[in-house]
Amino acid sequence: QVQLRESGGGSVQAGGSLRLSCAASGRSFSDYPMGWFRRAPGKEREFVAAISGNGGSTYVRDSVKGRFTISRDNAGNTVYLQMNSLKPEDTAVYYCAAGPKLTGWSPVIDYWGQGTQVTVSS
């Protein structure tokens, strides 16, 4: 079965760093955009970052620009989110996603991971 599995979440103090990983299995994702969404308590799920199938283009939401970096391995089936200078407002469950449209008002997501908790304390 196709599966996305996140890892790397945890609890850190403000200003700290975490590196999330998403390992895809069951099919090739080398031609699929992949990325990350998050859902904070009491808020709607929101886009965080995305990367093109070949890794040549990346997109991040304004609130994390300069702090978060998305990347993927050469095979294209593992995507990473390096999170630096974390802030309490980054606290959320982070979900890995794959699909043809990860950005904009109407994303189209084919596959979701189960999520990993990121907690940032002040």
Coordinates of C-alpha atoms in Angstrom, one line a residue:
Q1 CA 0.0 0.0 0.0
V2 CA 1.1 3.6 -0.6
Q3 CA 2.1 5.1 2.7
L4 CA 3.7 8.3 3.9
R5 CA 5.4 8.1 7.3
E6 CA 6.5 11.2 9.2
S7 CA 9.2 11.3 11.9
G8 CA 11.3 13.8 13.7
G9 CA 8.7 15.7 15.7
G10 CA 9.2 16.6 19.3
S11 CA 9.3 19.3 21.9
V12 CA 11.8 22.2 21.7
Q13 CA 12.3 25.6 23.2
A14 CA 11.8 28.7 21.2
G15 CA 14.7 29.3 18.9
G16 CA 15.5 25.6 18.6
S17 CA 15.5 23.4 15.6
L18 CA 13.9 20.2 14.4
R19 CA 14.2 18.2 11.2
L20 CA 11.1 16.4 10.0
S21 CA 11.3 13.5 7.6
C22 CA 8.7 11.9 5.4
A23 CA 9.4 8.5 3.9
A24 CA 7.1 7.4 1.1
S25 CA 6.6 3.8 0.1
G26 CA 4.4 1.7 -2.2
R27 CA 5.1 3.6 -5.3
S28 CA 7.5 6.1 -6.9
F29 CA 7.0 9.7 -5.9
S30 CA 9.9 11.0 -8.0
D31 CA 7.5 13.0 -10.3
Y32 CA 5.1 14.1 -7.5
P33 CA 5.2 17.3 -5.7
M34 CA 5.5 16.7 -2.0
G35 CA 5.3 18.9 1.0
W36 CA 4.1 19.7 4.4
F37 CA 0.9 21.1 6.0
R38 CA 0.2 21.7 9.7
R39 CA -2.7 22.1 12.0
A40 CA -2.4 24.1 15.1
P41 CA -4.9 23.8 18.0
G42 CA -8.1 25.6 17.2
K43 CA -7.0 26.5 13.7
E44 CA -7.5 25.1 10.2
R45 CA -4.9 23.1 8.4
E46 CA -2.5 25.3 6.5
F47 CA 0.1 24.9 3.9
V48 CA 3.7 25.1 5.1
A49 CA 6.1 24.1 2.3
A50 CA 6.2 22.2 -1.0
I51 CA 8.9 20.9 -3.4
S52 CA 8.6 19.9 -7.0
G53 CA 9.1 16.3 -8.2
N54 CA 12.6 16.9 -9.3
G55 CA 13.4 19.1 -6.3
G56 CA 14.2 22.1 -8.5
S57 CA 11.5 24.4 -7.1
T58 CA 10.5 25.0 -3.5
Y59 CA 7.7 27.1 -1.9
V60 CA 7.2 28.1 1.7
R61 CA 4.5 30.1 3.4
D62 CA 5.5 33.7 4.3
S63 CA 5.5 33.1 8.1
V64 CA 8.3 30.5 7.9
K65 CA 10.4 32.0 5.1
G66 CA 14.0 32.2 6.2
R67 CA 13.5 29.7 8.9
F68 CA 12.2 26.5 7.3
T69 CA 13.8 24.7 4.3
I70 CA 12.2 21.8 2.4
S71 CA 14.3 19.3 0.5
R72 CA 14.1 15.8 -0.9
D73 CA 16.5 13.0 -1.6
N74 CA 17.7 12.0 -5.1
A75 CA 15.2 9.1 -5.4
G76 CA 12.4 11.6 -4.6
N77 CA 10.7 9.4 -2.0
T78 CA 11.9 11.1 1.1
V79 CA 11.2 14.7 1.9
Y80 CA 12.6 16.8 4.7
L81 CA 11.6 19.9 6.5
Q82 CA 14.4 21.6 8.4
M83 CA 12.9 24.0 10.9
N84 CA 15.1 26.6 12.5
S85 CA 14.4 29.5 14.9
L86 CA 11.2 27.8 16.0
K87 CA 8.5 29.9 17.5
P88 CA 5.6 29.0 19.8
E89 CA 3.2 29.7 16.9
D90 CA 4.9 26.9 15.0
T91 CA 3.3 24.4 17.4
A92 CA 1.1 22.1 15.4
V93 CA 0.7 18.6 14.1
Y94 CA 2.7 18.5 10.9
Y95 CA 1.5 16.3 8.0
C96 CA 3.4 15.1 5.0
A97 CA 1.5 15.2 1.7
A98 CA 1.8 14.3 -1.9
G99 CA -0.3 15.5 -4.8
P100 CA -0.5 17.5 -8.0
K101 CA -1.4 20.8 -6.3
L102 CA -0.1 21.5 -2.8
T103 CA -0.3 25.3 -2.9
G104 CA -3.1 27.8 -3.4
W105 CA -6.7 28.0 -2.2
S106 CA -7.8 24.6 -3.5
P107 CA -5.0 22.0 -2.9
V108 CA -5.4 18.5 -4.4
I109 CA -3.7 16.0 -2.2
D110 CA -3.5 12.3 -3.2
Y111 CA -1.8 11.0 -0.1
W112 CA -1.4 12.1 3.5
G113 CA 0.8 11.0 6.3
Q114 CA -0.6 10.5 9.8
G115 CA 1.2 13.5 11.3
T116 CA 3.9 14.2 13.8
Q117 CA 3.6 16.6 16.7
V118 CA 5.8 19.6 17.0
T119 CA 5.7 21.6 20.2
V120 CA 7.6 24.8 20.8
S121 CA 7.7 26.3 24.2
S122 CA 8.5 29.9 25.1

